[in-house]
Amino acid sequence: MRLLKLFVAVAMLATSPMIAARAADKPAKVSVTYVSSPFNVPSIIMRKKGFLDDAFGALGVKTENPEITSGGAQIQALAAGAIDIASVLGGTSAILGRANGIDLKVIAAYSRSPKAFFVMTGANGPGSIEALKGKSVAGPKGTTLNQLLAAALASKGMKLTDVEYLNMELPAARAALLAGKVDAATLAGANALQVEAAGGRILASGEGLIAPISVIAVRGAFLREQPALVAAYLAAHRKALDFMRDNPEEALKIAAEDQKISIDDARKQLPWYDFTLAMTDRDIENLAGDQRFMVEAGMLQKTIDIRADLIDPLAFKP
């Protein structure tokens, strides 16, 4: 009996460091950006219904949700290890980050939404894209809206340098336009609807100019070291999509309340978005086209192989 107790004690001492090491491997918390605008319904539902907290909580991990909306800021946070998952990241931002050596991988599509992005002016502002030459345009740099402005100008033989491009987040850009402090703004979602309601006009939309795709990106090390947590995140996201499908009116109500808009405005915006999670070959082609455009526009010097360097095979799973 004494020998048996000694054996058990030795075995416990031998295995306890392994157990501790495995426990240490799992982080105490995971940092996932929360980006609700312009109309990111899956993210809103995931948060309001607690799907992500439940998924990570079942694994003994807490969730942090910093509200970092700028694509450039999300890339910097990924590079610094300040966030683990960029929940809604413009495809152009993902390409720029990877081309600049940031260790990140795209694990899914978030949305495709060319109809949701606009270059807008006030009621008495410039009447065309050509009329923006020498004028001030507000909007978030390093985003899909940045790309839209460049594409709209290029369609008229112009460049970004032909306008005074002021870096502003969406609410600030909307406010500046409505106050007459800028001549135009790149807007999306509820911000665009508010400008339209105040008499503003659309000079260009993304349709026919860009094929924007937002993606879900993670730190490369996080994907390699925490595949179970990545899988839990995607499961929570799918649960939000299922909720939207099975409870469309409740989902619209939740999103409208979060965005402080009417149900009618929420219903108007929802068809602008395709929230299918699995990426397709068409998405890869569109991202490759975005990269070519950025090179031509002088926004990117070094290119990457979109499929091999940026997209993880996980992204193609339904």
Tab-separated table of N, CA, C and O in Angstrom, residues 127-196:
chain	number	residue	atom	x	y	z
A	127	GLY	N	-21.953	68.864	-57.756
A	127	GLY	CA	-22.966	68.048	-58.417
A	127	GLY	C	-22.453	66.801	-59.091
A	127	GLY	O	-23.246	66.042	-59.662
A	128	SER	N	-21.161	66.563	-59.057
A	128	SER	CA	-20.611	65.385	-59.734
A	128	SER	C	-19.266	65.035	-59.118
A	128	SER	O	-18.668	65.831	-58.382
A	129	ILE	N	-18.781	63.846	-59.462
A	129	ILE	CA	-17.446	63.448	-59.013
A	129	ILE	C	-16.398	64.395	-59.586
A	129	ILE	O	-15.459	64.812	-58.884
A	130	GLU	N	-16.547	64.770	-60.858
A	130	GLU	CA	-15.581	65.677	-61.472
A	130	GLU	C	-15.496	67.006	-60.726
A	130	GLU	O	-14.427	67.623	-60.639
A	131	ALA	N	-16.634	67.434	-60.174
A	131	ALA	CA	-16.682	68.721	-59.481
A	131	ALA	C	-15.981	68.693	-58.124
A	131	ALA	O	-15.849	69.728	-57.471
A	132	LEU	N	-15.519	67.509	-57.710
A	132	LEU	CA	-14.797	67.403	-56.440
A	132	LEU	C	-13.347	67.858	-56.543
A	132	LEU	O	-12.665	67.985	-55.530
A	133	LYS	N	-12.868	68.100	-57.744
A	133	LYS	CA	-11.468	68.495	-57.928
A	133	LYS	C	-11.175	69.741	-57.087
A	133	LYS	O	-11.847	70.770	-57.199
A	134	GLY	N	-10.176	69.628	-56.213
A	134	GLY	CA	-9.796	70.734	-55.360
A	134	GLY	C	-10.671	70.919	-54.132
A	134	GLY	O	-10.442	71.827	-53.343
A	135	LYS	N	-11.662	70.029	-53.976
A	135	LYS	CA	-12.586	70.146	-52.851
A	135	LYS	C	-12.167	69.224	-51.707
A	135	LYS	O	-11.322	68.340	-51.852
A	136	SER	N	-12.800	69.428	-50.549
A	136	SER	CA	-12.499	68.612	-49.371
A	136	SER	C	-13.471	67.445	-49.275
A	136	SER	O	-14.683	67.609	-49.463
A	137	VAL	N	-12.925	66.265	-49.000
A	137	VAL	CA	-13.727	65.049	-48.858
A	137	VAL	C	-13.324	64.370	-47.551
A	137	VAL	O	-12.146	64.086	-47.326
A	138	ALA	N	-14.299	64.109	-46.685
A	138	ALA	CA	-14.024	63.473	-45.400
A	138	ALA	C	-14.393	61.999	-45.442
A	138	ALA	O	-15.347	61.603	-46.111
A	139	GLY	N	-13.617	61.177	-44.723
A	139	GLY	CA	-13.918	59.752	-44.655
A	139	GLY	C	-12.772	58.986	-44.028
A	139	GLY	O	-11.662	59.518	-43.881
A	140	PRO	N	-13.022	57.744	-43.654
A	140	PRO	CA	-11.979	56.939	-42.994
A	140	PRO	C	-10.957	56.391	-43.988
A	140	PRO	O	-11.310	55.634	-44.903
A	141	LYS	N	-9.714	56.761	-43.810
A	141	LYS	CA	-8.659	56.280	-44.700
A	141	LYS	C	-8.341	54.814	-44.397
A	141	LYS	O	-8.576	54.316	-43.310
A	142	GLY	N	-7.796	54.129	-45.402
A	142	GLY	CA	-7.401	52.741	-45.242
A	142	GLY	C	-8.570	51.783	-45.148
A	142	GLY	O	-8.463	50.707	-44.582
A	143	THR	N	-9.705	52.177	-45.707
A	143	THR	CA	-10.918	51.363	-45.641
A	143	THR	C	-11.499	51.167	-47.032
A	143	THR	O	-11.005	51.713	-48.024
A	144	THR	N	-12.604	50.422	-47.083
A	144	THR	CA	-13.317	50.237	-48.343
A	144	THR	C	-13.802	51.572	-48.896
A	144	THR	O	-13.814	51.789	-50.112
A	145	LEU	N	-14.198	52.478	-48.005
A	145	LEU	CA	-14.650	53.792	-48.456
A	145	LEU	C	-13.504	54.584	-49.086
A	145	LEU	O	-13.716	55.343	-50.035
A	146	ASN	N	-12.311	54.403	-48.572
A	146	ASN	CA	-11.118	54.992	-49.168
A	146	ASN	C	-10.962	54.475	-50.605
A	146	ASN	O	-10.714	55.236	-51.558
A	147	GLN	N	-11.143	53.172	-50.760
A	147	GLN	CA	-11.017	52.564	-52.074
A	147	GLN	C	-12.110	53.069	-53.023
A	147	GLN	O	-11.874	53.313	-54.207
A	148	LEU	N	-13.338	53.220	-52.484
A	148	LEU	CA	-14.436	53.711	-53.320
A	148	LEU	C	-14.131	55.103	-53.845
A	148	LEU	O	-14.333	55.386	-55.030
A	149	LEU	N	-13.655	55.995	-52.968
A	149	LEU	CA	-13.338	57.350	-53.420
A	149	LEU	C	-12.281	57.316	-54.511
A	149	LEU	O	-12.411	58.005	-55.540
A	150	ALA	N	-11.238	56.507	-54.309
A	150	ALA	CA	-10.182	56.410	-55.315
A	150	ALA	C	-10.732	55.881	-56.634
A	150	ALA	O	-10.382	56.374	-57.718
A	151	ALA	N	-11.608	54.875	-56.559
A	151	ALA	CA	-12.181	54.286	-57.777
A	151	ALA	C	-13.100	55.267	-58.477
A	151	ALA	O	-13.115	55.362	-59.719
A	152	ALA	N	-13.911	55.997	-57.700
A	152	ALA	CA	-14.824	56.971	-58.296
A	152	ALA	C	-14.044	58.073	-59.003
A	152	ALA	O	-14.398	58.486	-60.123
A	153	LEU	N	-12.974	58.544	-58.371
A	153	LEU	CA	-12.146	59.572	-59.000
A	153	LEU	C	-11.453	59.025	-60.246
A	153	LEU	O	-11.402	59.683	-61.291
A	154	ALA	N	-10.929	57.796	-60.139
A	154	ALA	CA	-10.232	57.186	-61.279
A	154	ALA	C	-11.169	57.015	-62.470
A	154	ALA	O	-10.737	57.119	-63.625
A	155	SER	N	-12.443	56.744	-62.195
A	155	SER	CA	-13.403	56.568	-63.298
A	155	SER	C	-13.581	57.855	-64.096
A	155	SER	O	-14.084	57.829	-65.224
A	156	LYS	N	-13.167	58.976	-63.519
A	156	LYS	CA	-13.258	60.274	-64.195
A	156	LYS	C	-11.869	60.824	-64.522
A	156	LYS	O	-11.708	62.020	-64.780
A	157	GLY	N	-10.869	59.937	-64.499
A	157	GLY	CA	-9.521	60.343	-64.848
A	157	GLY	C	-8.830	61.158	-63.779
A	157	GLY	O	-7.899	61.921	-64.077
A	158	MET	N	-9.244	60.995	-62.535
A	158	MET	CA	-8.682	61.773	-61.432
A	158	MET	C	-7.993	60.859	-60.420
A	158	MET	O	-8.126	59.642	-60.479
A	159	LYS	N	-7.264	61.478	-59.488
A	159	LYS	CA	-6.563	60.738	-58.447
A	159	LYS	C	-6.951	61.288	-57.075
A	159	LYS	O	-7.539	62.375	-56.976
A	160	LEU	N	-6.578	60.540	-56.032
A	160	LEU	CA	-6.854	61.002	-54.672
A	160	LEU	C	-6.197	62.344	-54.396
A	160	LEU	O	-6.705	63.146	-53.613
A	161	THR	N	-5.063	62.577	-55.032
A	161	THR	CA	-4.355	63.838	-54.815
A	161	THR	C	-5.100	65.026	-55.422
A	161	THR	O	-4.735	66.175	-55.173
A	162	ASP	N	-6.140	64.759	-56.205
A	162	ASP	CA	-6.921	65.846	-56.792
A	162	ASP	C	-7.935	66.427	-55.810
A	162	ASP	O	-8.589	67.433	-56.115
A	163	VAL	N	-8.094	65.763	-54.649
A	163	VAL	CA	-8.997	66.288	-53.617
A	163	VAL	C	-8.228	66.431	-52.305
A	163	VAL	O	-7.150	65.855	-52.137
A	164	GLU	N	-8.798	67.191	-51.389
A	164	GLU	CA	-8.239	67.278	-50.036
A	164	GLU	C	-8.938	66.208	-49.208
A	164	GLU	O	-10.092	66.373	-48.798
A	165	TYR	N	-8.255	65.104	-48.992
A	165	TYR	CA	-8.865	63.940	-48.336
A	165	TYR	C	-8.582	64.006	-46.841
A	165	TYR	O	-7.436	63.897	-46.404
A	166	LEU	N	-9.641	64.178	-46.041
A	166	LEU	CA	-9.511	64.348	-44.600
A	166	LEU	C	-9.918	63.069	-43.890
A	166	LEU	O	-11.035	62.571	-44.080
A	167	ASN	N	-9.031	62.525	-43.083
A	167	ASN	CA	-9.281	61.262	-42.398
A	167	ASN	C	-10.241	61.461	-41.223
A	167	ASN	O	-9.895	62.109	-40.231
A	168	MET	N	-11.451	60.914	-41.334
A	168	MET	CA	-12.451	61.017	-40.272
A	168	MET	C	-13.244	59.723	-40.198
A	168	MET	O	-13.530	59.109	-41.232
A	169	GLU	N	-13.615	59.336	-38.981
A	169	GLU	CA	-14.525	58.212	-38.822
A	169	GLU	C	-15.906	58.609	-39.332
A	169	GLU	O	-16.204	59.797	-39.503
A	170	LEU	N	-16.760	57.621	-39.559
A	170	LEU	CA	-18.044	57.878	-40.211
A	170	LEU	C	-18.896	58.938	-39.512
A	170	LEU	O	-19.378	59.864	-40.181
A	171	PRO	N	-19.127	58.855	-38.208
A	171	PRO	CA	-19.978	59.875	-37.580
A	171	PRO	C	-19.408	61.285	-37.732
A	171	PRO	O	-20.158	62.244	-37.961
A	172	ALA	N	-18.080	61.406	-37.610
A	172	ALA	CA	-17.445	62.720	-37.742
A	172	ALA	C	-17.550	63.229	-39.174
A	172	ALA	O	-17.789	64.431	-39.406
A	173	ALA	N	-17.384	62.340	-40.150
A	173	ALA	CA	-17.498	62.734	-41.559
A	173	ALA	C	-18.914	63.182	-41.877
A	173	ALA	O	-19.129	64.183	-42.575
A	174	ARG	N	-19.900	62.442	-41.362
A	174	ARG	CA	-21.300	62.815	-41.568
A	174	ARG	C	-21.583	64.187	-40.967
A	174	ARG	O	-22.191	65.056	-41.603
A	175	ALA	N	-21.128	64.400	-39.731
A	175	ALA	CA	-21.375	65.675	-39.055
A	175	ALA	C	-20.702	66.826	-39.787
A	175	ALA	O	-21.283	67.919	-39.928
A	176	ALA	N	-19.476	66.598	-40.250
A	176	ALA	CA	-18.755	67.651	-40.978
A	176	ALA	C	-19.473	68.016	-42.267
A	176	ALA	O	-19.566	69.199	-42.630
A	177	LEU	N	-20.014	67.014	-42.957
A	177	LEU	CA	-20.730	67.278	-44.204
A	177	LEU	C	-22.015	68.053	-43.934
A	177	LEU	O	-22.318	69.047	-44.613
A	178	LEU	N	-22.770	67.616	-42.934
A	178	LEU	CA	-24.038	68.285	-42.630
A	178	LEU	C	-23.819	69.701	-42.124
A	178	LEU	O	-24.680	70.577	-42.309
A	179	ALA	N	-22.669	69.943	-41.499
A	179	ALA	CA	-22.363	71.291	-40.994
A	179	ALA	C	-21.744	72.181	-42.068
A	179	ALA	O	-21.465	73.352	-41.813
A	180	GLY	N	-21.511	71.632	-43.257
A	180	GLY	CA	-20.932	72.412	-44.340
A	180	GLY	C	-19.451	72.652	-44.206
A	180	GLY	O	-18.885	73.524	-44.879
A	181	LYS	N	-18.795	71.856	-43.354
A	181	LYS	CA	-17.350	72.030	-43.149
A	181	LYS	C	-16.510	71.310	-44.194
A	181	LYS	O	-15.318	71.578	-44.323
A	182	VAL	N	-17.111	70.359	-44.902
A	182	VAL	CA	-16.444	69.682	-46.017
A	182	VAL	C	-17.412	69.656	-47.195
A	182	VAL	O	-18.623	69.833	-47.031
A	183	ASP	N	-16.862	69.426	-48.372
A	183	ASP	CA	-17.685	69.450	-49.579
A	183	ASP	C	-18.344	68.107	-49.877
A	183	ASP	O	-19.385	68.053	-50.538
A	184	ALA	N	-17.731	67.026	-49.403
A	184	ALA	CA	-18.273	65.692	-49.651
A	184	ALA	C	-17.760	64.757	-48.571
A	184	ALA	O	-16.855	65.103	-47.802
A	185	ALA	N	-18.350	63.575	-48.531
A	185	ALA	CA	-17.914	62.582	-47.547
A	185	ALA	C	-18.169	61.195	-48.104
A	185	ALA	O	-19.076	60.983	-48.911
A	186	THR	N	-17.348	60.247	-47.674
A	186	THR	CA	-17.591	58.845	-48.004
A	186	THR	C	-18.318	58.232	-46.807
A	186	THR	O	-17.817	58.269	-45.685
A	187	LEU	N	-19.515	57.698	-47.054
A	187	LEU	CA	-20.382	57.263	-45.974
A	187	LEU	C	-20.992	55.903	-46.273
A	187	LEU	O	-20.999	55.441	-47.418
A	188	ALA	N	-21.528	55.296	-45.236
A	188	ALA	CA	-22.183	53.997	-45.383
A	188	ALA	C	-23.255	53.857	-44.320
A	188	ALA	O	-23.265	54.569	-43.312
A	189	GLY	N	-24.176	52.948	-44.558
A	189	GLY	CA	-25.173	52.601	-43.561
A	189	GLY	C	-26.014	53.767	-43.110
A	189	GLY	O	-26.426	54.636	-43.891
A	190	ALA	N	-26.297	53.797	-41.801
A	190	ALA	CA	-27.186	54.807	-41.226
A	190	ALA	C	-26.648	56.223	-41.436
A	190	ALA	O	-27.426	57.174	-41.572
A	191	ASN	N	-25.329	56.378	-41.465
A	191	ASN	CA	-24.756	57.705	-41.695
A	191	ASN	C	-25.146	58.236	-43.065
A	191	ASN	O	-25.451	59.417	-43.214
A	192	ALA	N	-25.166	57.374	-44.063
A	192	ALA	CA	-25.585	57.778	-45.400
A	192	ALA	C	-27.079	58.109	-45.425
A	192	ALA	O	-27.500	59.093	-46.055
A	193	LEU	N	-27.879	57.312	-44.744
A	193	LEU	CA	-29.318	57.554	-44.709
A	193	LEU	C	-29.628	58.889	-44.034
A	193	LEU	O	-30.542	59.611	-44.460
A	194	GLN	N	-28.882	59.239	-42.991
A	194	GLN	CA	-29.107	60.508	-42.299
A	194	GLN	C	-28.790	61.693	-43.194
A	194	GLN	O	-29.500	62.703	-43.183
A	195	VAL	N	-27.719	61.575	-43.975
A	195	VAL	CA	-27.373	62.659	-44.897
A	195	VAL	C	-28.426	62.769	-45.998
A	195	VAL	O	-28.838	63.874	-46.374
A	196	GLU	N	-28.877	61.628	-46.491
A	196	GLU	CA	-29.914	61.630	-47.529
A	196	GLU	C	-31.201	62.274	-46.994
A	196	GLU	O	-31.843	63.062	-47.690
